[in-house]
């Protein structure tokens, strides 16, 4: 049986046997878990080096815009020639686009000749329009004039150039198919202009394939998984004002309001929280239905700018939104039924809540971390493709047809970039857990000072208890906090890796389809979830004992676990139910952030022109997640206050034969009659 903590808390004996007042929390501590603090510092150094690689090699514009046949990024003003405001990728040769879409063809769309334009060309109604290559060599017009002429300088071509153009070898190419701007690429519509095609045939042009394949080839490229992932990451960069407002300032404001309300309207807050939660989750679900096109006519569209209303182009993003809408419907039904069922019991937990505020460091970290993540995701190298295709194009500089430079350019991602991205994600999660753990430990130390001092006016309470607790954390317990946050991050990483392996096995069809295989799969998944929840719960209580006793992480975990097991009934009466209302409060704050995120992203700024996002899905989910993290930081004040008071009460009762000597009357009343407490403790 563990001995009492009288030498740690309150008055403790000096070396000569007399009793001295050394403050509520003993100050003659020593540093704990130093090795893990060194590991954490080394990890941060590696994080900075890893991020600097991303800032040096990455360019977030690659996530939005494509490459031309010279390897230039569309929209890059430093390219040669300068492509400022020329942001749309356009494939010049329609036959190459067709060939890339033919089944079993070795020709890839990435090798088709493409340039960057201001807007997508459309066929003429009474003649034949041309789109010509960048002006250079003997074509002595400026890029500005080339744009003003709608990219057409066919009249300046020599007879040789005109002949090669009729062979679809450039430098000018006919505009036969209409095209629309789909995510900054000109999507061909397999509906050839009869007038343009007739003029082309009259001029002696080669045969142009009109099959639907020409439409599907570009559409398949735009809707590939890698392209969708890049667009999702680009959406984060474009919607940074929304993330700052709805993921930072708004949850900060709402958390403060919620804490003030629960302080002054204790009896009504459970009902208000449940009602608001139900309203918000219904609102978020309806927004997903709107953007999925199941309600109204406001579904997301991959087409940017004005276009023919009869042209319909779909994207993966719409399917993702519909899947999330179905998931949100299930969550909404379960959440509403559950919240209504437990509302009566929630009322029991509201008599021990109080609050203080931690916030700023994590907000600064997230700004740096998201920026570094965008650069890491775009840090591939632009390399020339290795292809064996047989194609020719006129070279204006060499003044001849060149058949050696057919291969296009792509962004190549090496395996070490994937490792760097995974390392960055792990570092972000560990840092988040570390900051939350530091906040929890500081709160626990300051609240414990009030409990063991028998009142707020006691002279034994240190001056500025929050700063005193923070000083003890920085001086003695940072290593223990780093270890606790590492344990959570490690378990979560293992669960994430196992989930990826499970999904890959499921896709490849190597998993068992029998009931035994499915049962084993779901059982292992549930066990990992239970292990993760248990470790989080143990960590939170361990931080409390670290703040009070100054012990190492594992020793503090042992003390906290023993206290919980010995007092499981009284802890369950308040703590479990108290966590429910706090969890609903966090969801109210985060759902409000998601609703405002939807409203901001639905404005004209994010629905057209340069800032158009492919889907509100990821920015809204990030607003939701950031809102939840901010609310967790704020509500951790309340959670840790409850847990610290209850653990201090249990320790107080254990040291005084079942009768707490330091507990205030309100806490005694909340936890039950004195005789009942003595009986449960014994």
XYZ file of C-alpha atoms in Angstrom:
682
model
C 0.000 0.000 0.000
C 1.370 3.369 -1.002
C 2.171 5.757 1.839
C 0.490 9.136 2.389
C 1.581 12.237 0.516
C 1.811 14.390 3.594
C 5.448 15.115 2.872
C 4.493 16.377 -0.551
C 1.313 18.328 0.015
C 0.740 21.050 2.569
C 2.964 21.219 5.634
C 5.909 18.869 5.762
C 8.649 18.206 8.360
C 12.081 19.777 8.026
C 15.374 17.985 8.554
C 15.421 18.823 12.298
C 11.950 17.358 12.912
C 10.006 20.616 13.211
C 7.073 21.353 10.962
C 7.536 24.038 8.355
C 5.168 25.559 5.895
C 6.704 24.936 2.502
C 3.734 25.840 0.363
C 0.884 23.696 -0.886
C 3.129 21.859 -3.365
C 6.568 20.788 -2.175
C 9.295 22.684 -4.019
C 12.373 20.542 -3.365
C 11.744 18.368 -6.418
C 14.128 17.028 -9.015
C 14.006 16.685 -12.793
C 12.184 13.601 -14.051
C 12.346 11.670 -17.349
C 15.144 13.871 -18.663
C 16.030 11.417 -21.441
C 12.612 11.871 -23.045
C 12.949 15.641 -22.868
C 16.210 15.308 -24.812
C 14.422 13.095 -27.352
C 11.641 15.655 -27.684
C 14.114 18.490 -28.265
C 15.975 16.391 -30.847
C 12.662 15.635 -32.526
C 11.882 19.342 -32.753
C 15.275 20.016 -34.324
C 14.485 17.300 -36.882
C 11.048 18.874 -37.439
C 12.643 22.234 -38.212
C 15.130 20.629 -40.633
C 12.318 18.644 -42.257
C 10.170 21.770 -42.642
C 13.071 23.786 -44.049
C 13.423 21.145 -46.775
C 9.766 21.683 -47.651
C 10.069 25.481 -47.683
C 13.159 25.209 -49.896
C 11.920 22.629 -52.405
C 8.140 23.018 -52.339
C 5.812 25.315 -54.235
C 2.134 25.145 -53.181
C 1.078 26.443 -56.625
C 1.986 23.004 -58.017
C -1.002 21.633 -56.120
C -3.337 23.764 -58.251
C -1.771 24.407 -61.651
C -0.328 22.052 -64.267
C 2.922 21.946 -66.271
C 3.374 22.846 -69.933
C 5.453 20.870 -72.440
C 8.596 22.781 -71.377
C 8.224 21.857 -67.717
C 7.069 25.358 -66.704
C 4.413 25.747 -64.029
C 1.354 27.530 -65.370
C 1.000 30.960 -63.775
C 4.746 31.220 -62.971
C 5.914 34.729 -63.821
C 9.564 33.616 -63.569
C 9.183 30.954 -66.271
C 10.532 31.327 -69.808
C 8.461 32.652 -71.389
C 6.748 34.505 -68.539
C 3.426 32.838 -67.734
C 1.997 35.367 -65.311
C -1.812 34.972 -65.229
C -1.612 32.156 -67.810
C -2.904 29.539 -65.386
C -4.952 27.122 -67.503
C -3.375 24.019 -68.983
C -4.467 23.330 -72.575
C -3.608 20.325 -74.729
C -2.856 21.462 -78.279
C -3.098 18.233 -80.270
C -6.554 16.571 -80.023
C -5.270 13.367 -81.624
C -2.664 12.972 -78.875
C -5.397 13.391 -76.276
C -7.449 10.734 -78.083
C -4.467 8.377 -78.322
C -3.795 8.678 -74.570
C -7.332 7.486 -73.837
C -7.331 4.435 -76.087
C -7.253 1.158 -74.178
C -3.789 -0.463 -73.948
C -2.173 2.610 -75.518
C 1.422 3.322 -74.484
C 0.945 7.060 -74.988
C 0.210 8.974 -71.777
C -1.612 12.267 -71.474
C 1.343 13.734 -69.547
C 3.372 13.477 -72.790
C 0.772 15.256 -74.938
C 1.882 18.745 -76.001
C 0.359 21.331 -73.666
C 0.715 25.066 -73.064
C -0.620 27.575 -70.534
C -3.426 29.950 -71.515
C -5.510 32.740 -70.009
C -8.833 31.057 -70.870
C -10.056 27.936 -72.624
C -10.489 28.314 -76.401
C -13.825 27.675 -78.098
C -14.469 26.957 -81.805
C -15.608 29.748 -84.106
C -19.142 29.724 -85.470
C -18.162 30.761 -89.008
C -14.434 30.044 -89.463
C -11.530 28.078 -87.983
C -9.770 29.309 -84.860
C -6.169 28.424 -84.085
C -4.152 28.139 -80.906
C -0.459 28.588 -81.599
C 2.613 27.763 -79.546
C 4.431 30.390 -77.463
C 5.822 33.051 -79.849
C 9.591 32.733 -80.314
C 12.149 32.423 -83.085
C 10.889 34.078 -86.267
C 7.483 34.825 -84.723
C 8.316 38.287 -83.475
C 5.302 39.224 -81.397
C 5.185 39.713 -77.630
C 3.395 37.443 -75.193
C 0.902 40.255 -74.566
C 0.086 40.513 -78.276
C -0.152 36.725 -78.488
C -2.770 36.766 -75.710
C -4.657 39.689 -77.254
C -4.799 37.810 -80.570
C -6.391 34.834 -78.785
C -3.143 32.870 -79.183
C -3.473 32.943 -83.015
C -0.619 33.989 -85.312
C -1.399 31.558 -88.146
C -1.343 34.387 -90.711
C 2.353 35.021 -89.918
C 3.428 31.423 -90.610
C 5.628 30.459 -93.540
C 4.294 27.901 -96.047
C 6.394 25.215 -94.346
C 4.913 26.076 -90.940
C 1.385 26.055 -92.343
C 1.951 22.648 -93.844
C 3.245 21.179 -90.545
C 0.289 22.797 -88.746
C -2.105 20.940 -91.063
C -0.273 17.743 -90.057
C -0.974 18.525 -86.363
C 2.722 19.128 -85.793
C 2.448 22.841 -84.992
C 3.317 25.505 -84.331
C -0.430 26.220 -84.702
C -3.233 23.782 -83.905
C -6.941 23.969 -84.833
C -9.673 24.535 -82.251
C -12.135 21.783 -83.164
C -13.582 20.865 -79.762
C -15.098 23.257 -77.213
C -13.431 23.180 -73.796
C -14.240 24.387 -70.290
C -12.080 25.240 -67.321
C -12.196 22.233 -64.991
C -9.848 22.742 -62.039
C -7.456 24.884 -64.115
C -7.268 22.437 -67.021
C -9.194 22.811 -70.278
C -11.529 19.817 -70.399
C -12.418 18.893 -73.987
C -16.086 18.301 -74.719
C -16.435 15.479 -77.271
C -18.790 17.516 -79.422
C -16.795 18.744 -82.421
C -17.806 21.974 -84.137
C -19.119 21.043 -87.590
C -18.140 24.416 -89.023
C -14.563 24.244 -87.713
C -14.186 20.627 -88.782
C -15.417 21.414 -92.307
C -12.937 24.292 -92.668
C -10.154 22.037 -91.401
C -10.965 19.340 -93.947
C -11.202 21.887 -96.756
C -7.692 23.124 -95.890
C -6.359 19.567 -96.238
C -5.833 18.850 -92.544
C -5.218 15.308 -91.304
C -8.041 13.257 -89.878
C -9.103 14.198 -86.334
C -10.701 11.580 -84.113
C -14.077 12.610 -82.697
C -14.653 9.732 -80.288
C -15.881 10.211 -76.688
C -12.446 8.947 -75.614
C -11.083 12.459 -76.095
C -13.401 13.647 -73.330
C -12.742 10.739 -70.985
C -8.964 10.902 -71.260
C -8.655 14.386 -69.730
C -11.492 13.708 -67.309
C -9.739 10.582 -66.032
C -6.521 12.533 -65.502
C -8.273 15.351 -63.648
C -10.146 12.862 -61.447
C -7.167 10.674 -60.579
C -6.533 10.113 -56.870
C -3.286 12.073 -56.881
C -4.952 15.047 -58.607
C -7.840 15.030 -56.126
C -5.408 14.874 -53.187
C -3.450 17.822 -54.598
C -6.644 19.842 -54.982
C -7.671 19.082 -51.410
C -4.296 20.298 -50.166
C -4.565 23.383 -52.397
C -8.006 24.091 -50.886
C -6.333 24.415 -47.488
C -3.930 27.037 -48.816
C -6.674 28.996 -50.576
C -9.011 29.000 -47.580
C -6.450 30.118 -44.967
C -8.556 33.180 -43.941
C -11.466 30.811 -43.215
C -9.213 28.523 -41.173
C -7.899 31.437 -39.108
C -11.368 32.860 -38.426
C -13.378 29.639 -38.046
C -10.577 27.470 -36.702
C -8.951 30.005 -34.387
C -10.767 33.170 -33.370
C -14.338 31.850 -33.504
C -13.784 28.783 -31.260
C -11.747 30.997 -28.923
C -14.706 33.375 -28.589
C -17.304 30.597 -28.313
C -15.280 28.703 -25.688
C -15.051 31.796 -23.511
C -18.800 32.393 -23.888
C -19.564 28.761 -23.001
C -17.370 28.843 -19.894
C -18.953 32.108 -18.745
C -22.431 30.710 -19.276
C -21.707 27.518 -17.379
C -20.416 29.623 -14.507
C -23.534 31.809 -14.270
C -26.267 29.483 -15.624
C -25.275 26.137 -14.159
C -28.746 24.606 -13.908
C -29.793 25.534 -17.447
C -26.539 24.723 -19.261
C -27.146 20.977 -19.741
C -30.416 21.697 -21.535
C -28.895 24.567 -23.538
C -25.882 22.454 -24.505
C -27.956 19.475 -25.652
C -30.422 21.631 -27.610
C -27.650 23.639 -29.276
C -25.713 20.484 -30.104
C -28.740 18.920 -31.815
C -29.447 22.105 -33.803
C -25.820 22.415 -34.932
C -25.366 18.806 -36.006
C -28.603 19.005 -38.025
C -27.377 22.265 -39.622
C -23.994 20.787 -40.603
C -25.694 17.715 -42.073
C -28.043 19.896 -44.126
C -25.081 21.896 -45.476
C -23.522 18.639 -46.676
C -26.815 17.726 -48.358
C -26.883 21.126 -50.079
C -23.347 20.848 -51.413
C -23.935 17.235 -52.443
C -26.857 18.385 -54.609
C -29.521 16.414 -52.769
C -31.261 19.579 -51.552
C -31.652 22.612 -53.798
C -29.421 23.461 -56.783
C -26.219 24.477 -55.035
C -24.083 21.361 -55.594
C -20.375 21.900 -56.058
C -19.168 22.055 -59.661
C -15.664 21.382 -60.973
C -16.158 23.939 -63.744
C -14.609 27.343 -63.071
C -16.117 30.489 -64.567
C -19.031 30.917 -66.969
C -19.933 27.981 -69.190
C -22.703 26.403 -71.204
C -25.382 25.324 -68.670
C -25.925 22.113 -70.668
C -22.343 21.015 -70.051
C -22.163 18.696 -67.054
C -18.802 17.576 -65.628
C -18.605 15.529 -62.443
C -15.722 15.045 -60.049
C -14.652 12.753 -57.241
C -15.173 15.582 -54.773
C -18.942 15.378 -55.248
C -18.900 11.641 -54.461
C -16.836 12.319 -51.342
C -19.338 14.941 -50.176
C -22.216 12.533 -50.675
C -20.428 9.831 -48.695
C -19.829 12.279 -45.838
C -23.469 13.402 -46.006
C -24.603 9.794 -45.513
C -22.139 9.351 -42.645
C -23.280 12.603 -41.017
C -26.892 11.429 -41.240
C -26.059 8.319 -39.221
C -24.020 10.321 -36.712
C -26.818 12.876 -36.405
C -29.476 10.264 -35.604
C -27.307 8.447 -33.045
C -26.142 11.703 -31.440
C -29.640 13.140 -31.047
C -31.042 9.958 -29.506
C -28.051 9.599 -27.177
C -28.056 13.239 -26.043
C -31.764 13.094 -25.227
C -31.339 9.838 -23.309
C -28.567 11.151 -21.023
C -29.741 14.714 -20.423
C -31.128 13.927 -16.966
C -27.873 12.426 -15.755
C -25.822 15.312 -17.125
C -27.421 17.581 -14.523
C -25.442 15.834 -11.760
C -22.068 17.054 -13.001
C -22.480 20.809 -13.088
C -21.666 21.777 -9.506
C -17.859 21.543 -9.596
C -16.979 23.545 -12.734
C -14.667 26.554 -12.940
C -12.358 27.940 -15.638
C -9.121 29.581 -16.737
C -7.796 29.985 -20.308
C -4.782 28.464 -22.217
C -4.537 29.120 -25.987
C -1.847 31.034 -27.934
C 1.173 28.736 -28.415
C -0.732 26.016 -30.255
C -2.290 28.563 -32.647
C 1.175 29.844 -33.639
C 2.421 26.283 -34.048
C -0.473 25.325 -36.327
C 0.162 28.304 -38.629
C 3.764 27.154 -39.088
C 2.838 23.474 -39.310
C 0.129 23.861 -41.987
C 2.370 26.105 -44.095
C 5.214 23.571 -43.884
C 2.792 20.734 -44.738
C 1.671 22.505 -47.935
C 5.282 22.983 -49.017
C 6.180 19.364 -48.216
C 3.236 18.053 -50.239
C 4.435 20.117 -53.224
C 8.178 19.449 -52.860
C 8.531 16.980 -55.732
C 10.984 17.613 -58.565
C 9.923 18.566 -62.091
C 11.536 15.899 -64.311
C 11.221 14.980 -67.975
C 9.209 11.832 -68.589
C 10.877 8.723 -69.915
C 8.754 7.744 -72.892
C 9.129 5.859 -76.177
C 6.332 7.561 -78.080
C 6.758 8.504 -81.711
C 5.576 12.075 -82.248
C 6.884 15.237 -83.839
C 6.383 18.976 -83.285
C 7.709 22.096 -84.975
C 10.499 23.845 -83.050
C 10.309 27.602 -83.662
C 13.859 28.171 -82.407
C 15.464 25.358 -84.446
C 13.168 26.187 -87.420
C 12.414 22.543 -88.122
C 10.243 19.636 -87.052
C 11.735 17.937 -84.015
C 10.844 14.314 -83.249
C 13.167 13.853 -80.271
C 11.477 16.008 -77.618
C 8.050 14.419 -77.386
C 8.191 13.485 -73.728
C 6.411 15.847 -71.360
C 7.195 16.767 -67.761
C 5.804 15.518 -64.468
C 6.355 16.174 -60.780
C 8.304 13.241 -59.351
C 7.889 12.367 -55.683
C 10.710 10.272 -54.217
C 10.141 7.871 -51.274
C 11.989 10.171 -48.871
C 9.315 12.850 -49.475
C 6.624 10.403 -48.315
C 8.721 9.676 -45.218
C 9.156 13.419 -44.608
C 5.380 13.948 -44.860
C 4.667 11.091 -42.441
C 7.293 12.450 -40.052
C 5.682 15.893 -40.275
C 2.223 14.471 -39.507
C 3.587 12.507 -36.547
C 5.417 15.591 -35.281
C 2.272 17.692 -35.523
C 0.281 15.140 -33.547
C 2.992 14.746 -30.895
C 3.343 18.519 -30.536
C -0.428 18.880 -30.159
C -0.521 16.244 -27.434
C 2.498 17.855 -25.750
C 0.929 21.312 -25.614
C -2.352 19.889 -24.314
C -0.436 17.889 -21.684
C 1.512 20.986 -20.569
C -1.734 22.928 -20.299
C -3.345 20.115 -18.285
C -0.391 19.861 -15.892
C -0.315 23.610 -15.247
C -4.065 23.642 -14.573
C -3.808 20.651 -12.239
C -1.002 22.271 -10.247
C -2.870 25.544 -9.767
C -6.196 23.889 -8.863
C -4.500 21.556 -6.391
C -3.100 24.616 -4.614
C -6.616 25.862 -3.936
C -7.902 22.491 -2.725
C -5.114 21.801 -0.239
C -5.176 25.381 1.084
C -8.795 25.112 2.324
C -9.908 28.219 0.483
C -8.941 30.954 -1.927
C -7.757 33.393 0.759
C -5.273 31.025 2.437
C -1.775 32.485 2.915
C -0.351 29.122 1.843
C -1.467 29.637 -1.764
C 1.534 30.823 -3.816
C 1.422 34.224 -5.438
C 0.010 33.763 -8.983
C -0.583 29.992 -8.656
C -0.857 29.466 -12.424
C 2.616 30.904 -13.011
C 3.961 28.991 -10.008
C 2.589 25.763 -11.497
C 4.034 26.657 -14.903
C 7.441 27.281 -13.330
C 7.408 23.858 -11.665
C 6.435 22.226 -14.962
C 9.222 23.893 -16.961
C 11.847 23.283 -14.314
C 11.089 19.697 -13.302
C 8.421 17.880 -15.353
C 8.782 18.668 -19.065
C 10.381 15.260 -19.622
C 7.446 13.483 -17.991
C 4.965 15.436 -20.108
C 6.987 14.663 -23.257
C 6.910 10.949 -22.374
C 3.147 10.936 -21.793
C 2.411 12.703 -25.074
C 4.834 10.362 -26.883
C 2.965 7.306 -25.586
C -0.337 8.628 -26.953
C 1.250 9.580 -30.295
C 2.964 6.199 -30.628
C -0.233 4.241 -29.981
C -2.194 6.444 -32.387
C 0.503 6.012 -35.079
C 0.416 2.230 -34.699
C -3.368 2.275 -34.986
C -3.134 4.486 -38.091
C -0.574 2.183 -39.771
C -2.613 -0.931 -38.974
C -5.729 0.765 -40.368
C -3.860 1.542 -43.633
C -2.699 -2.078 -43.871
C -6.245 -3.298 -43.220
C -7.654 -1.068 -45.965
C -4.992 -2.160 -48.483
C -5.648 -5.804 -47.732
C -9.365 -5.193 -48.157
C -8.829 -3.470 -51.523
C -6.497 -6.214 -52.759
C -9.008 -8.880 -51.715
C -6.596 -10.822 -49.497
C -8.745 -10.574 -46.377
C -11.150 -13.335 -45.405
C -14.761 -12.714 -46.375
C -16.087 -15.184 -43.802
C -17.725 -14.230 -40.545
C -14.626 -15.296 -38.612
C -12.348 -12.969 -40.601
C -14.757 -10.044 -40.296
C -15.174 -10.643 -36.571
C -11.390 -10.715 -36.056
C -11.006 -7.535 -38.076
C -13.627 -5.608 -36.097
C -12.406 -7.040 -32.788
C -8.808 -5.928 -33.368
C -10.015 -2.489 -34.442
C -12.142 -2.166 -31.303
C -9.306 -3.347 -29.045
C -6.974 -0.709 -30.455
C -9.622 1.930 -29.816
C -10.023 0.735 -26.224
C -6.245 0.771 -25.664
C -6.051 4.303 -27.049
C -8.907 5.521 -24.820
C -7.401 3.858 -21.732
C -3.988 5.410 -22.322
C -5.535 8.856 -22.795
C -7.496 8.486 -19.549
C -4.462 7.247 -17.592
C -2.318 10.057 -19.032
C -4.747 12.751 -17.931
C -4.746 11.496 -14.361
C -0.985 10.969 -14.461
C -0.511 14.652 -15.348
C -2.505 15.568 -12.246
C -0.273 13.495 -9.989
C 2.832 14.868 -11.741
C 1.633 18.389 -10.929
C 0.909 17.477 -7.287
C 3.718 15.088 -6.412
C 6.453 15.840 -8.928
C 6.911 12.104 -9.603
C 8.017 10.597 -12.914
C 5.390 9.747 -15.507
C 5.131 6.015 -14.801
C 5.175 6.500 -11.017
C 2.501 9.179 -11.263
C 0.434 6.856 -13.479
C 0.705 4.136 -10.844
C -0.419 6.480 -8.049
C -3.329 7.831 -10.114
C -4.474 4.352 -11.175
C -4.446 3.102 -7.582
C -6.485 6.083 -6.415
C -9.018 5.551 -9.196
C -9.407 1.835 -8.508
C -9.860 2.434 -4.787
C -12.498 5.145 -5.376
C -14.151 4.022 -8.590
C -17.723 4.628 -7.373
C -17.358 8.230 -6.292
C -15.276 9.107 -9.354
C -17.838 7.543 -11.689
C -20.664 9.522 -10.089
C -19.329 12.925 -11.143
C -16.390 12.486 -13.480
C -17.922 10.269 -16.154
C -21.142 12.282 -16.412
C -19.194 15.540 -16.222
C -17.139 14.425 -19.221
C -20.347 13.976 -21.220
C -21.495 17.574 -20.922
C -17.968 18.838 -21.610
C -17.759 16.620 -24.688
C -21.065 18.004 -25.941
C -19.767 21.498 -25.275
C -16.677 20.816 -27.386
C -18.874 19.498 -30.179
C -21.050 22.631 -29.991
C -17.991 24.859 -30.424
C -16.485 22.749 -33.232
C -19.825 22.350 -35.049
C -20.318 26.117 -34.880
C -16.889 26.524 -36.481
C -17.940 24.092 -39.231
C -21.208 25.976 -39.868
C -19.430 29.332 -40.159
C -16.791 27.665 -42.347
C -19.547 26.530 -44.728
C -21.016 30.043 -44.790
C -17.662 31.734 -45.521
C -16.722 29.216 -48.224
C -20.126 29.721 -49.873
C -19.316 33.341 -50.749
C -18.339 34.453 -54.260
C -14.658 34.711 -53.323
C -14.317 30.928 -52.960
C -16.704 29.949 -55.761
C -15.046 31.656 -58.722
C -11.745 32.913 -60.103
C -8.382 32.185 -58.476
C -9.641 31.315 -54.996
C -12.246 28.776 -56.142
C -11.954 25.661 -54.043
C -12.656 22.230 -55.444
C -14.775 21.210 -52.438
C -15.610 22.671 -49.019
C -15.109 19.200 -47.508
C -11.510 19.395 -46.275
C -11.483 23.076 -45.181
C -14.695 22.526 -43.203
C -13.327 19.360 -41.614
C -10.153 21.226 -40.650
C -12.237 24.074 -39.176
C -14.141 21.412 -37.264
C -10.916 19.772 -36.048
C -9.220 23.080 -35.131
C -12.370 24.195 -33.336
C -12.366 20.953 -31.381
C -8.671 21.345 -30.465
C -9.204 24.933 -29.312
C -12.276 23.907 -27.330
C -10.260 21.040 -25.834
C -7.610 23.506 -24.669
C -10.248 25.688 -23.060
C -12.422 22.942 -21.651
C -9.345 21.142 -20.356
C -9.418 23.823 -17.677
C -12.780 22.506 -16.530
C -11.944 18.828 -17.065
C -8.632 19.022 -15.255
C -10.210 21.060 -12.468
C -12.826 18.365 -11.922
C -10.297 15.537 -12.106
C -7.786 17.325 -9.881
C -10.395 18.112 -7.242
C -11.737 14.555 -7.268
C -8.289 12.922 -7.105
C -7.249 15.337 -4.375
C -10.472 14.484 -2.525
C -9.752 10.748 -2.872
C -6.188 11.228 -1.637
C -7.452 13.404 1.209
C -9.964 10.729 2.238
C -7.372 7.968 1.987
C -4.931 9.809 4.234
C -7.589 10.578 6.876
C -9.366 7.217 7.236
C -12.177 7.973 4.800
C -12.953 11.511 5.973
C -11.698 14.314 3.741
C -10.254 17.136 5.838
C -9.616 19.699 3.090
C -12.769 19.337 0.959
C -15.127 22.347 0.825
C -18.795 21.820 1.843
C -20.081 22.123 -1.741
C -17.862 19.253 -2.869
C -18.958 17.129 0.110
C -22.578 17.789 -0.806
C -21.983 16.918 -4.472
C -20.277 13.621 -3.741
C -22.799 12.477 -1.139
C -23.353 12.267 2.595
C -20.386 12.003 4.902
C -21.423 8.596 6.284
C -21.919 7.210 2.795
C -18.481 8.408 1.762
C -16.861 6.739 4.735
C -18.634 3.470 3.959
C -17.587 3.491 0.271
C -13.983 4.296 1.157
C -13.782 1.515 3.715
